[in-house]
mmCIF file of C-alpha atoms in Angstrom:
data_model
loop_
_atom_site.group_PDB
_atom_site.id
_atom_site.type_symbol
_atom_site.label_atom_id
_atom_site.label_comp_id
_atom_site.label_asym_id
_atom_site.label_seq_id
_atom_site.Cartn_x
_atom_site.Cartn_y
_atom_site.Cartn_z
ATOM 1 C CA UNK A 1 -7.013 22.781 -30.550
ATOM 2 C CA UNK A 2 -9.246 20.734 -32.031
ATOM 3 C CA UNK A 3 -13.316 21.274 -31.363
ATOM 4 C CA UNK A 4 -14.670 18.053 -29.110
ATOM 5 C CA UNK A 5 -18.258 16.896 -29.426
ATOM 6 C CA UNK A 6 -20.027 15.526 -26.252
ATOM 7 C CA UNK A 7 -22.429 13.301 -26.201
ATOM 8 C CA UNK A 8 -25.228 13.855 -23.282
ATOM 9 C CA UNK A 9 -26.460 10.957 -22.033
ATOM 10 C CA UNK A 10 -29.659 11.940 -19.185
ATOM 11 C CA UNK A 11 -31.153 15.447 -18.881
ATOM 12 C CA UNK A 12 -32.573 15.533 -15.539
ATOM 13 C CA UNK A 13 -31.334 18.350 -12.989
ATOM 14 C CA UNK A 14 -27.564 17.493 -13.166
ATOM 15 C CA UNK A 15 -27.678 16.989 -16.464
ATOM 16 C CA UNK A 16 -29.116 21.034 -17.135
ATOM 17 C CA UNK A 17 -25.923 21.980 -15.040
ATOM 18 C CA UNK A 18 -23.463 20.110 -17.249
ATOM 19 C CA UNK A 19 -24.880 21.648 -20.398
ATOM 20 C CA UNK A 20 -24.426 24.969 -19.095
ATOM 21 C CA UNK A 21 -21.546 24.339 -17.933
ATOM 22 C CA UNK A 22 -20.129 23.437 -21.902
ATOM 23 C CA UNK A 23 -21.579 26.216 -23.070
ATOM 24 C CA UNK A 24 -19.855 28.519 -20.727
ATOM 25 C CA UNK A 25 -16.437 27.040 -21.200
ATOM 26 C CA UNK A 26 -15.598 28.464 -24.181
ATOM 27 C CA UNK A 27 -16.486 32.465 -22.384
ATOM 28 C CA UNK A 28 -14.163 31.257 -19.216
ATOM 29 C CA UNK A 29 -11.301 30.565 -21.002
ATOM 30 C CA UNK A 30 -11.503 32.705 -24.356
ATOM 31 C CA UNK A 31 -11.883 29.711 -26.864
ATOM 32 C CA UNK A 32 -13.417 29.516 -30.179
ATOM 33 C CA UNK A 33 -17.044 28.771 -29.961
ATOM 34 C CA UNK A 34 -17.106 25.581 -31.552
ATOM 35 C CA UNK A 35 -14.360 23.956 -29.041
ATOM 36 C CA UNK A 36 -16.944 22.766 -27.233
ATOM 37 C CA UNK A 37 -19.656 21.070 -29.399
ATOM 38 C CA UNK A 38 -22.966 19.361 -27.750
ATOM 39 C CA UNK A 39 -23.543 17.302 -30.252
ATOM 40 C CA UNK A 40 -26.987 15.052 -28.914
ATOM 41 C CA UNK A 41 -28.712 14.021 -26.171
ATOM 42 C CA UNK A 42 -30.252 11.017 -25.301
ATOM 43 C CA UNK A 43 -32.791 10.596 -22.796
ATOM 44 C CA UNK A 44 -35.619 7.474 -21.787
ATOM 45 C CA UNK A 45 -39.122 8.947 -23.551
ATOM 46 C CA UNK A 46 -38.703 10.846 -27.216
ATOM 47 C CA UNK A 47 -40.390 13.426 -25.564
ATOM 48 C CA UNK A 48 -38.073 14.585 -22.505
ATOM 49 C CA UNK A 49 -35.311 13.853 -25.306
ATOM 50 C CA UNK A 50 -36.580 16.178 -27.563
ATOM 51 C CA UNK A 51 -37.684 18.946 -25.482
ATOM 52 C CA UNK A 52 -33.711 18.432 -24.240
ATOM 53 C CA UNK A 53 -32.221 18.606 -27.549
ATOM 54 C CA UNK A 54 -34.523 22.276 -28.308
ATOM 55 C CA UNK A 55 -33.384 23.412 -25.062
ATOM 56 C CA UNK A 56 -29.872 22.733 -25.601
ATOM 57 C CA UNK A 57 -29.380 23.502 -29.003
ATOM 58 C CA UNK A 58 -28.134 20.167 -30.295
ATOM 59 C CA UNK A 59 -28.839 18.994 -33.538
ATOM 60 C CA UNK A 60 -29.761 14.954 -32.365
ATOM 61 C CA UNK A 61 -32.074 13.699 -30.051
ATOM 62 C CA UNK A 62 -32.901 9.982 -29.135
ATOM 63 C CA UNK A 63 -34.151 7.382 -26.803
ATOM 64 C CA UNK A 64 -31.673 5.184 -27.805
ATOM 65 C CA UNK A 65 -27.551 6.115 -26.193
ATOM 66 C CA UNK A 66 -26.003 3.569 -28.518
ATOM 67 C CA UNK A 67 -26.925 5.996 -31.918
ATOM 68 C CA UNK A 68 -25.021 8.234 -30.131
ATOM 69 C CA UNK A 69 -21.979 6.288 -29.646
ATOM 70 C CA UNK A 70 -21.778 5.233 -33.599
ATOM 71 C CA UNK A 71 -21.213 9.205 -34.559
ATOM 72 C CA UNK A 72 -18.357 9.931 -35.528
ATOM 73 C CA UNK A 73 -18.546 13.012 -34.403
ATOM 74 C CA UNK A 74 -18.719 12.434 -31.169
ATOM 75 C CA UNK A 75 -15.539 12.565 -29.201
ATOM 76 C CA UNK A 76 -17.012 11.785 -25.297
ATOM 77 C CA UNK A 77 -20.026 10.937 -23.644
ATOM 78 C CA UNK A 78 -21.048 12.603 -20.482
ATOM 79 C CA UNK A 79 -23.219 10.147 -18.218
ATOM 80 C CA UNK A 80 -25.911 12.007 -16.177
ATOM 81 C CA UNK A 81 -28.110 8.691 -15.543
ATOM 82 C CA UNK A 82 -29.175 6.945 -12.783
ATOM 83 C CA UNK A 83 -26.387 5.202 -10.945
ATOM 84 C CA UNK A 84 -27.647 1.906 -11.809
ATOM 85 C CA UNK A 85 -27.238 2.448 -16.046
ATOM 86 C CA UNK A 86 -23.671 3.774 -15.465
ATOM 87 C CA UNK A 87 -21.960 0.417 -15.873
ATOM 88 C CA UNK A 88 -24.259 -0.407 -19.003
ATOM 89 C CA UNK A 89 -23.458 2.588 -20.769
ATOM 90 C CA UNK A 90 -19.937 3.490 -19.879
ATOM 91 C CA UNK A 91 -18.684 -0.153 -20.629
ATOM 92 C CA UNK A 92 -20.581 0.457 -23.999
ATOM 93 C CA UNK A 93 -18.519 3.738 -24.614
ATOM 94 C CA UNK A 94 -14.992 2.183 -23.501
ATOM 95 C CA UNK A 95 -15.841 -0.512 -26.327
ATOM 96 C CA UNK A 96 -16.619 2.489 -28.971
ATOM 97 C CA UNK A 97 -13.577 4.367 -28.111
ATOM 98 C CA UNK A 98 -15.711 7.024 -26.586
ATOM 99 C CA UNK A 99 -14.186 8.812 -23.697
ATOM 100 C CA UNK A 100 -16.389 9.461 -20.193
ATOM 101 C CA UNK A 101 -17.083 11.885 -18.326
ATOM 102 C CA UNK A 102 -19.583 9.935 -14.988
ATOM 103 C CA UNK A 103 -21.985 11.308 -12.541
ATOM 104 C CA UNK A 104 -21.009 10.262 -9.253
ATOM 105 C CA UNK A 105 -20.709 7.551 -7.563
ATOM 106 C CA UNK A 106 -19.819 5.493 -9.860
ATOM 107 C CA UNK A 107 -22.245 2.511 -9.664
ATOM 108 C CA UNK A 108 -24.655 1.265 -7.553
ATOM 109 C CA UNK A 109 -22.401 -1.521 -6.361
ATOM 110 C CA UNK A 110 -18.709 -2.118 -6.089
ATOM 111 C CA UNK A 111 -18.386 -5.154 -8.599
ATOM 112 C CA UNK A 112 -20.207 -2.904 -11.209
ATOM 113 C CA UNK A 113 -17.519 -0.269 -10.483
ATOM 114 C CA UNK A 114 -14.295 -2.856 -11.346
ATOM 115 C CA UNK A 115 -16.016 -3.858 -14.049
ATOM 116 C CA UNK A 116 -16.450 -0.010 -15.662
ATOM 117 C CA UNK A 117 -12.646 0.761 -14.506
ATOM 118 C CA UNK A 118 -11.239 -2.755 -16.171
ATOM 119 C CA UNK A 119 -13.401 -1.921 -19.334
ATOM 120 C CA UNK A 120 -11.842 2.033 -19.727
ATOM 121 C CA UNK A 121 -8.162 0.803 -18.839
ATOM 122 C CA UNK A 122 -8.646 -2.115 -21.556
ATOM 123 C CA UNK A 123 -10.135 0.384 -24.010
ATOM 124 C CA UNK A 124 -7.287 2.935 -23.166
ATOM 125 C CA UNK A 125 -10.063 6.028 -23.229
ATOM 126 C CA UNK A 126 -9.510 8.871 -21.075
ATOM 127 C CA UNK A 127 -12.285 8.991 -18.005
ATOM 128 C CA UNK A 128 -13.034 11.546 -15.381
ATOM 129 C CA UNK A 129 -15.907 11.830 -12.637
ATOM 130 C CA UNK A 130 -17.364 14.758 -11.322
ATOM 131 C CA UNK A 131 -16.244 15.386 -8.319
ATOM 132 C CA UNK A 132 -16.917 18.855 -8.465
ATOM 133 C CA UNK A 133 -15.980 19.771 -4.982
ATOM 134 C CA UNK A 134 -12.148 19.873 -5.881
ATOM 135 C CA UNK A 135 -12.318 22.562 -8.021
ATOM 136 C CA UNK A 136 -13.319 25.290 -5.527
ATOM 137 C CA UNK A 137 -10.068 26.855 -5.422
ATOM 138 C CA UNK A 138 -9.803 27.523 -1.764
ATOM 139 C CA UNK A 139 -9.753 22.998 -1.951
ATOM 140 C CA UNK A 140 -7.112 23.442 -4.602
ATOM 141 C CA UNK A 141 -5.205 25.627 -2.471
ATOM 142 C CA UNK A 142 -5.714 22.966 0.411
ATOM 143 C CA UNK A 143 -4.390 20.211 -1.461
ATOM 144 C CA UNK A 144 -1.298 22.472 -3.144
ATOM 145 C CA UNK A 145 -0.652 22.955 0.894
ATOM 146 C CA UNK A 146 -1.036 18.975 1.613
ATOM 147 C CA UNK A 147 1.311 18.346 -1.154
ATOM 148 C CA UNK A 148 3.643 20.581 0.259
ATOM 149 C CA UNK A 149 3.558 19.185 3.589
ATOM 150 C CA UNK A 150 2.050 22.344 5.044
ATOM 151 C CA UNK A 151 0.239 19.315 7.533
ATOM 152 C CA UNK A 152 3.189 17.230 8.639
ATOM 153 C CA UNK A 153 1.787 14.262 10.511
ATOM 154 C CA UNK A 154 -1.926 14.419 9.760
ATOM 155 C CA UNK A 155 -4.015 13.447 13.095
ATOM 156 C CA UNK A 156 -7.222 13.649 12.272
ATOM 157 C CA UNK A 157 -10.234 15.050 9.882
ATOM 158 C CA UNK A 158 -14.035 15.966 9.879
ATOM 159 C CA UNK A 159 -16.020 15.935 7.203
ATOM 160 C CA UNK A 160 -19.590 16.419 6.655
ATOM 161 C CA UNK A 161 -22.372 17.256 4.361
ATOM 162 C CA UNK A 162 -25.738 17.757 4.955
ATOM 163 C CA UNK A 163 -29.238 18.566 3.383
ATOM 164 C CA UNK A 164 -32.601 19.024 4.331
ATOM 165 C CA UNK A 165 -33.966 17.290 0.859
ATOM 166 C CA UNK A 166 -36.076 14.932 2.484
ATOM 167 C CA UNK A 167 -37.520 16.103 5.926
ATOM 168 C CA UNK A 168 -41.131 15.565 4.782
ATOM 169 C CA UNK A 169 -42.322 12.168 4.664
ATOM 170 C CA UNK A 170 -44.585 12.914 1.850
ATOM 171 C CA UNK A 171 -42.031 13.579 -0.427
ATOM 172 C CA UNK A 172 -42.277 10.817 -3.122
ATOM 173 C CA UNK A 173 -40.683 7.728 -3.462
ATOM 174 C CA UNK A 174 -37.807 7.921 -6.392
ATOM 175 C CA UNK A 175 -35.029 6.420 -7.553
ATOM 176 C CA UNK A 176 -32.976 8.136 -5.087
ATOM 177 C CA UNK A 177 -34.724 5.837 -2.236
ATOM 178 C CA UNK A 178 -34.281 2.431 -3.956
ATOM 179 C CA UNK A 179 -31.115 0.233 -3.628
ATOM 180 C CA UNK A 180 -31.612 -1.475 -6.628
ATOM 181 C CA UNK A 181 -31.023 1.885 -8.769
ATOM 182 C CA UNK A 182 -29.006 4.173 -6.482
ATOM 183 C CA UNK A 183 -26.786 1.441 -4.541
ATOM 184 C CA UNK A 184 -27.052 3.885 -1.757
ATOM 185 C CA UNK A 185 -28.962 6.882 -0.021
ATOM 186 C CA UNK A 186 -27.702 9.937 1.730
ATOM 187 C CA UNK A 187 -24.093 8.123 2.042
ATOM 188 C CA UNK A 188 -23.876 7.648 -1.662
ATOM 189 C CA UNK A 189 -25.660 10.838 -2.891
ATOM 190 C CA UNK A 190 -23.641 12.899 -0.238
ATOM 191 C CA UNK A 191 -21.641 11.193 1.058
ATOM 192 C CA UNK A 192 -19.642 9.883 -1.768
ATOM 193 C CA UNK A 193 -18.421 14.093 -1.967
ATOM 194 C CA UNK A 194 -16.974 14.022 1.348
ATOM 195 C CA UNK A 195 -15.187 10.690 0.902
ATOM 196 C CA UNK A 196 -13.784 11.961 -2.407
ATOM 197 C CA UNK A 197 -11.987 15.048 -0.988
ATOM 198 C CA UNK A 198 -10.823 13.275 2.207
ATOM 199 C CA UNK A 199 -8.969 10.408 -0.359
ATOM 200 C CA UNK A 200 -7.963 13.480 -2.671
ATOM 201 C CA UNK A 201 -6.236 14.791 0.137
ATOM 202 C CA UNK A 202 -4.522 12.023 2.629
ATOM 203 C CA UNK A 203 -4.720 9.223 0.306
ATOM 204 C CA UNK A 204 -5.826 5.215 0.628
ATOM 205 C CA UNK A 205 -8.749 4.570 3.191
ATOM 206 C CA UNK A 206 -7.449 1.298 5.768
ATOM 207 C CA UNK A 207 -11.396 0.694 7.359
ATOM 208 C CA UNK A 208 -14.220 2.226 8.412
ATOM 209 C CA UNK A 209 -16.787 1.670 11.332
ATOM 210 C CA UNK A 210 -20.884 2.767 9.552
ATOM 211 C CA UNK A 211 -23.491 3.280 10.854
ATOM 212 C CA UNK A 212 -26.171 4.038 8.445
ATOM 213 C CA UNK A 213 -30.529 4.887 9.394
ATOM 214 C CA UNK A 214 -33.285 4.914 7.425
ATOM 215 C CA UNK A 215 -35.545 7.388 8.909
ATOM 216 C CA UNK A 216 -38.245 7.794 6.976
ATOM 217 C CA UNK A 217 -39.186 3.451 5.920
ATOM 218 C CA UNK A 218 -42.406 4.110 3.426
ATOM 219 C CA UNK A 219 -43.195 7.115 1.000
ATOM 220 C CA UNK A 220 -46.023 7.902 -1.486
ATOM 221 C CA UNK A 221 -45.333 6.521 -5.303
ATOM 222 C CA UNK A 222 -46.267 9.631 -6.324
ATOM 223 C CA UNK A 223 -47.099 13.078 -5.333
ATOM 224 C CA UNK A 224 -50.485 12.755 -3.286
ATOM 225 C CA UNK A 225 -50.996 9.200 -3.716
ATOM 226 C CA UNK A 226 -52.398 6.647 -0.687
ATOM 227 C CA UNK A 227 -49.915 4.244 -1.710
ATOM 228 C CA UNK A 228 -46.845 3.645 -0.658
ATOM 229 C CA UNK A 229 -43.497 2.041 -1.101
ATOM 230 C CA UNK A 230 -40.422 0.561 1.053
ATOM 231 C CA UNK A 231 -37.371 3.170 1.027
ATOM 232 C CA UNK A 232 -34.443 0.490 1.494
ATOM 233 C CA UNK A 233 -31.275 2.877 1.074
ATOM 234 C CA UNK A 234 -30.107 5.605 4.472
ATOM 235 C CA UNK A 235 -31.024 8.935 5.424
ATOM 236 C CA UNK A 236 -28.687 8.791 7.678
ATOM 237 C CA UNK A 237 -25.018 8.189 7.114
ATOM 238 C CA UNK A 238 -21.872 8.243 10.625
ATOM 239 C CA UNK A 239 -18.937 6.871 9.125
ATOM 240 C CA UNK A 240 -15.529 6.431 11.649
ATOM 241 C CA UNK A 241 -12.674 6.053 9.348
ATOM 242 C CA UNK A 242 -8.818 5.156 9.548
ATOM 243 C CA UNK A 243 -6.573 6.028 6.698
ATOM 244 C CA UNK A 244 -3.832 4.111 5.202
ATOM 245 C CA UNK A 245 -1.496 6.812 6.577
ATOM 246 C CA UNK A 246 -2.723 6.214 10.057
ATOM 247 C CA UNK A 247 -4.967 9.538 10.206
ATOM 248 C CA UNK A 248 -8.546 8.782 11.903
ATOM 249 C CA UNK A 249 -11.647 10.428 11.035
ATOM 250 C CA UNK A 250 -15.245 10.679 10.986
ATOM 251 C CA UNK A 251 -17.542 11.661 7.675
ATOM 252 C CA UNK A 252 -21.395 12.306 8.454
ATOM 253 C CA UNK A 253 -23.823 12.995 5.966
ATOM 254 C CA UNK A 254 -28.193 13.373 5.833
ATOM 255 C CA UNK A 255 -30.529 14.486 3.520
ATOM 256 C CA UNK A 256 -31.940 15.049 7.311
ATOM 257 C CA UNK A 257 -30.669 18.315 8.659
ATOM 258 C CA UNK A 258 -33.762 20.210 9.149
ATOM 259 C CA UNK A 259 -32.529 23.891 8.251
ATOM 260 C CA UNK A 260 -29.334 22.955 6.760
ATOM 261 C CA UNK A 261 -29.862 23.622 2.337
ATOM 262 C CA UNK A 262 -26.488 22.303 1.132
ATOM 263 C CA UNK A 263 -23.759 22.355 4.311
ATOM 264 C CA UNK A 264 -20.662 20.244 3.463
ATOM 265 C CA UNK A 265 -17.414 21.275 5.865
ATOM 266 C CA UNK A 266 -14.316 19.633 5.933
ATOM 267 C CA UNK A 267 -11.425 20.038 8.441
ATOM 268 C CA UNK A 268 -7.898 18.788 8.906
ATOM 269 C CA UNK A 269 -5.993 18.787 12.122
ATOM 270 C CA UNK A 270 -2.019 17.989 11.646
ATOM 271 C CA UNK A 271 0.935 18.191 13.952
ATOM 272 C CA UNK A 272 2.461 21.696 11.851
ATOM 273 C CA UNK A 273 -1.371 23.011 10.748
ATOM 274 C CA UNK A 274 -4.466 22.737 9.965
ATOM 275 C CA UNK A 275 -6.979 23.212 7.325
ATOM 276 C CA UNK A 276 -10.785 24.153 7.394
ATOM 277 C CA UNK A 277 -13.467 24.506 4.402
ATOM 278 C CA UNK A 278 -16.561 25.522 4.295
ATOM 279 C CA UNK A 279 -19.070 25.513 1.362
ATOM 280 C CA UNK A 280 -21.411 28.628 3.251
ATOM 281 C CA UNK A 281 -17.937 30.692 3.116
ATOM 282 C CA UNK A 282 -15.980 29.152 -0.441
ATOM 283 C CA UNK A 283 -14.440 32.167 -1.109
ATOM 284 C CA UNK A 284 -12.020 30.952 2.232
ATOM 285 C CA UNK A 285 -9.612 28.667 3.297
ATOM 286 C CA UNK A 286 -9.000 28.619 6.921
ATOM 287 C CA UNK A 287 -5.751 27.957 7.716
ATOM 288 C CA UNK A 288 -3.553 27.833 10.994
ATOM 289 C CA UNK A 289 0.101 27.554 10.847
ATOM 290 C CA UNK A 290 2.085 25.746 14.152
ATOM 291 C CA UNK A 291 4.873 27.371 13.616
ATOM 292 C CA UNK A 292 3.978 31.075 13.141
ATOM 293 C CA UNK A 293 4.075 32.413 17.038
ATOM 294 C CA UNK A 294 3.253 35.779 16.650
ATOM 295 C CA UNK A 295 0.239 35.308 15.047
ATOM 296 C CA UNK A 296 -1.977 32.574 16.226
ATOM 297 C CA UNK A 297 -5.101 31.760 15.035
ATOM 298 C CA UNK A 298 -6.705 30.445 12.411
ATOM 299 C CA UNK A 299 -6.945 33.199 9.071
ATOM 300 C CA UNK A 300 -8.793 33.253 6.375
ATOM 301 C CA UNK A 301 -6.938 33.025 3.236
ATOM 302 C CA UNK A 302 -8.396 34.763 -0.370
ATOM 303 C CA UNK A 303 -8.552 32.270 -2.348
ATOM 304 C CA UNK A 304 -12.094 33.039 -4.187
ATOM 305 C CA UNK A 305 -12.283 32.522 -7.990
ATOM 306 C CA UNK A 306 -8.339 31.745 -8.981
ATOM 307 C CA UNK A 307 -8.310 29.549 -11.824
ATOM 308 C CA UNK A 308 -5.253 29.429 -14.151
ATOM 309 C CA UNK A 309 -6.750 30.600 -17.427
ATOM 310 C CA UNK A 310 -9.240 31.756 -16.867
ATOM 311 C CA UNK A 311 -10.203 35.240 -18.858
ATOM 312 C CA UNK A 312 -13.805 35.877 -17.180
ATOM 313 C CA UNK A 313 -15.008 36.430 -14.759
ATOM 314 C CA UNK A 314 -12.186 38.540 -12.563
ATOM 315 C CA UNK A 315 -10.673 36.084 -10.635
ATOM 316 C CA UNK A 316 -11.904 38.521 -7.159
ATOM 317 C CA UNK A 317 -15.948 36.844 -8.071
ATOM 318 C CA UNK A 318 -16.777 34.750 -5.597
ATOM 319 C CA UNK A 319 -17.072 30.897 -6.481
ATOM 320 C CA UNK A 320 -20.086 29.102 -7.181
ATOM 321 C CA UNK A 321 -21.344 25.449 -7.328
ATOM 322 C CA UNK A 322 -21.745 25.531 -11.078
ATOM 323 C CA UNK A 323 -18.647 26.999 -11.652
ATOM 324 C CA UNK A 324 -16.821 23.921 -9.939
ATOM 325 C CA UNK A 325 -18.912 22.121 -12.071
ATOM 326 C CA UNK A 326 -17.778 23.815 -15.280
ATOM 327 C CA UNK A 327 -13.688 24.061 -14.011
ATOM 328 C CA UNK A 328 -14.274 19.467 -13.301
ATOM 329 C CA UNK A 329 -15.461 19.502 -17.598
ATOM 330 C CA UNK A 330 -13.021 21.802 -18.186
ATOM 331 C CA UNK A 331 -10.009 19.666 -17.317
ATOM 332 C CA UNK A 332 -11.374 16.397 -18.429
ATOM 333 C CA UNK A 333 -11.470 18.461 -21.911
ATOM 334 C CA UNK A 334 -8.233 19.981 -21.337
ATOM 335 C CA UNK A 335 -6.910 16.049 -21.015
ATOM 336 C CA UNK A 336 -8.542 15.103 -24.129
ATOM 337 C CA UNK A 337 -6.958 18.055 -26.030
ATOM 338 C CA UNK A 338 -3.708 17.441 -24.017
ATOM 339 C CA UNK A 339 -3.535 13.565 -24.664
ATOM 340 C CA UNK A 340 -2.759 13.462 -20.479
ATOM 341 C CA UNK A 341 -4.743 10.999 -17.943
ATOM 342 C CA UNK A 342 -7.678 13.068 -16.449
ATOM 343 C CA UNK A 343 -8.168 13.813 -13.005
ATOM 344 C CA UNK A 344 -10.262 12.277 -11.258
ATOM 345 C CA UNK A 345 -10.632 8.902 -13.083
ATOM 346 C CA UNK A 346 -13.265 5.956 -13.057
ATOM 347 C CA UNK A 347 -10.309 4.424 -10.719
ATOM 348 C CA UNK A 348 -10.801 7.064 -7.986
ATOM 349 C CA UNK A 349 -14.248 6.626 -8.561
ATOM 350 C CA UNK A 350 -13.710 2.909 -7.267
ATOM 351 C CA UNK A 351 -11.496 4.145 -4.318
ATOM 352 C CA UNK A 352 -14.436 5.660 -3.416
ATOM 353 C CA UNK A 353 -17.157 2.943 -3.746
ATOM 354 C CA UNK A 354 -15.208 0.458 -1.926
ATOM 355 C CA UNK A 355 -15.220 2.610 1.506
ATOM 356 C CA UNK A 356 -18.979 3.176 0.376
ATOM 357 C CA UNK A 357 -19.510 -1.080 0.479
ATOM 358 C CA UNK A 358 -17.626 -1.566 3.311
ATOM 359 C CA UNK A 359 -19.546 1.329 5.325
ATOM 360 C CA UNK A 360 -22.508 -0.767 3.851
ATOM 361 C CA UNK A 361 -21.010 -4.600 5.148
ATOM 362 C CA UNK A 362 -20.171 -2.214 8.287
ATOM 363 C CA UNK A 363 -23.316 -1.356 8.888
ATOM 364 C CA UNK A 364 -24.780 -4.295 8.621
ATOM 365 C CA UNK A 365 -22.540 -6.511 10.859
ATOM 366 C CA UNK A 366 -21.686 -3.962 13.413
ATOM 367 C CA UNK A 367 -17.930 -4.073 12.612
ATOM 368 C CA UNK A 368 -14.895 -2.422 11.664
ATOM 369 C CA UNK A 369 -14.443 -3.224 8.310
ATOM 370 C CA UNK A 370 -10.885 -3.060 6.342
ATOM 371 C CA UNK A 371 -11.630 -1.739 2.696
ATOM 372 C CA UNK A 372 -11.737 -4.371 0.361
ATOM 373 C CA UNK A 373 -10.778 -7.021 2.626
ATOM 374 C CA UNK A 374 -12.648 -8.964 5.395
ATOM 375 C CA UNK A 375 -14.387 -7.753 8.520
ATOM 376 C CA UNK A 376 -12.103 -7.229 11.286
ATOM 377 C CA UNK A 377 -13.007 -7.140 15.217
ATOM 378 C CA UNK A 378 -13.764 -4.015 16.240
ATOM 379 C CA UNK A 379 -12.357 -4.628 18.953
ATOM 380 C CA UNK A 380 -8.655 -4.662 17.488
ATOM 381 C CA UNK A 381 -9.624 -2.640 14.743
ATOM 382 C CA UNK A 382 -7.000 -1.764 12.537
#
């Protein structure tokens, strides 16, 4: 196994969580302590990028990514930036022969999105995004049962995920909140999660009916300041969706839900079982088997920290959010060393921003919209 040197491109809050989460691969999984090297860190002003590289431990700090992608010892970048410099930096990367690990979503718009999927397939570099939600292991355990056809006919899912990030109206105006760098709001941010596991786990999306609200228009430019500024991306995301498969479902997220700190629940009804998730409860999949008539009901299966590999901690600790995070670099690492196509790619990145643009063509027209294809009546909606 040979020792893999990341790159770190951003160091805001995500980017804190995916440097941990390096470091702490090496303890899960009982590897030499140099399998994992962070090698620099790049961030907008010399002095966040500095203060970054001390905190990390990295020898190289700059404001400038592309130093970074002429080392030769670096073997991936991980892209922690603001949606709207993914496409800049990952096309970049592709050309250098770097491989990518990217934030989600993807881009900030859908054409940006081919373009950073054609540019890794041309380059041949492996690419994964951090979906992070698939790697609780009561969702691996739901998609081993998919697989299997524990479902049958799938009739219909639920998903939803919701915050309370930005109840008050005096919370500042970032980059979040602007179209132009996030492509999206709570539908994008949130949303994007959601959408991911429900494509993970019945496949192609057909169309989707949006409905998206901006419910708080102006904020302050900065903390405590009379002026304001236009928020132009939702708060409010209601997405009806059919699958390719013929399933039909509805996805909801809001960065809205007064009382609600990070609530995402997913749930799939099918003619044999079903399948429920919850992040409050994710050492648990509920499950309820048709076929089993003496006991009926859902149950909670164990599922709680089972990862194959892992050495610490005991696989009875209960999951966490950064752990997911850590087990998503893991196997993009474990593709690298494996020479194997990581999971999930750039492309199901894409699968994912084209339901996000048509919920956003949706939206605006009122329509049904088929994914990657023309509006259709909503009337005869497909």
């Amino acid at each position: 196994m040979r020792s893999l040197g990341i790159a770190l491109l951003g160091y805001g809050g995500i980017g804190r969580v995916h440097a941990l989460g390096y470091r702490a691969i090496p303890f899960h999984y009982g590897l030499p302590a140099d399998a994992v090297r962070l090698v620099g860190v790049a961030t907008r002003h010399p002095q966040t990028a500095e203060r970054a590289a001390a905190e990390i431990g990295c020898p190289v700090w700059t404001t400038d990514y592309r130093q970074l992608l002429a080392r030769d010892d670096v073997d991936a970048i991980d892209c922690c930036l603001p949606n709207d410099q993914h496409e800049e930096v990952v096309v970049a990367a592709a050309a250098a022969g770097k491989h990518i690990y990217c934030e989600k979503p993807l881009a900030a718009g859908v054409d940006a999105a081919r373009r950073m999927v054609a540019a890794v397939q041309e380059a041949g570099v492996l690419t994964q995004m951090t979906f992070n939600y698939r790697f609780f292991p009561a969702l691996l355990q739901a998609k081993q049962l998919v697989d299997q056809g524990f479902l049958g006919r799938v009739f219909s899912f639920y998903g939803r995920y919701y915050r309370s990030s930005y109840t008050d109206p005096q919370k500042p105006l970032t980059w979040r909140l602007r179209k132009d760098a996030s492509g999206g709001g709570a539908l994008f941010d949130l949303g994007s999660h959601v959408l991911d596991l429900v494509y993970w786990l019945l496949g192609d999306f057909a169309a989707v009916n949006a409905t998206l609200e901006t419910l708080v228009k102006e904020r302050p430019l900065a903390p405590g300041s009379a002026e304001m500024g236009q928020v132009d991306v939702d708060d409010l995301a209601l997405l009806q969706l059919r699958m390719a498969g013929g399933s039909l479902g509805t996805v909801e997220s809001t960065r809205f839900a007064t009382g609600a700190v990070n609530d995402l629940l997913l749930e799939v009804y099918g003619e044999r079982g079903s399948l429920r998730f919850s992040l409050g409860d994710p050492a648990w999949l509920e499950v309820y088997d048709a076929g089993d008539t003496t006991l009926r009901g859902f149950r909670k299966v164990e599922t709680v920290q089972r990862y194959a590999g892992q050495k610490a901690p005991d696989w009875t600790a209960m999951p966490g959010f950064v752990r997911t995070h850590t087990e998503c670099q893991y196997q993009f690492l474990r593709a690298i060393w494996d020479d194997q196509a990581a999971s999930p790619s750039l492309a199901d990145g894409l699968a994912v921003q084209e339901v996000m643009d048509a919920a956003c063509r949706s939206a605006a027209t009122g329509k049904w919209v088929a994914i990657d294809a023309p509006d259709v009546n909503p009337e005869t909606s497909p």
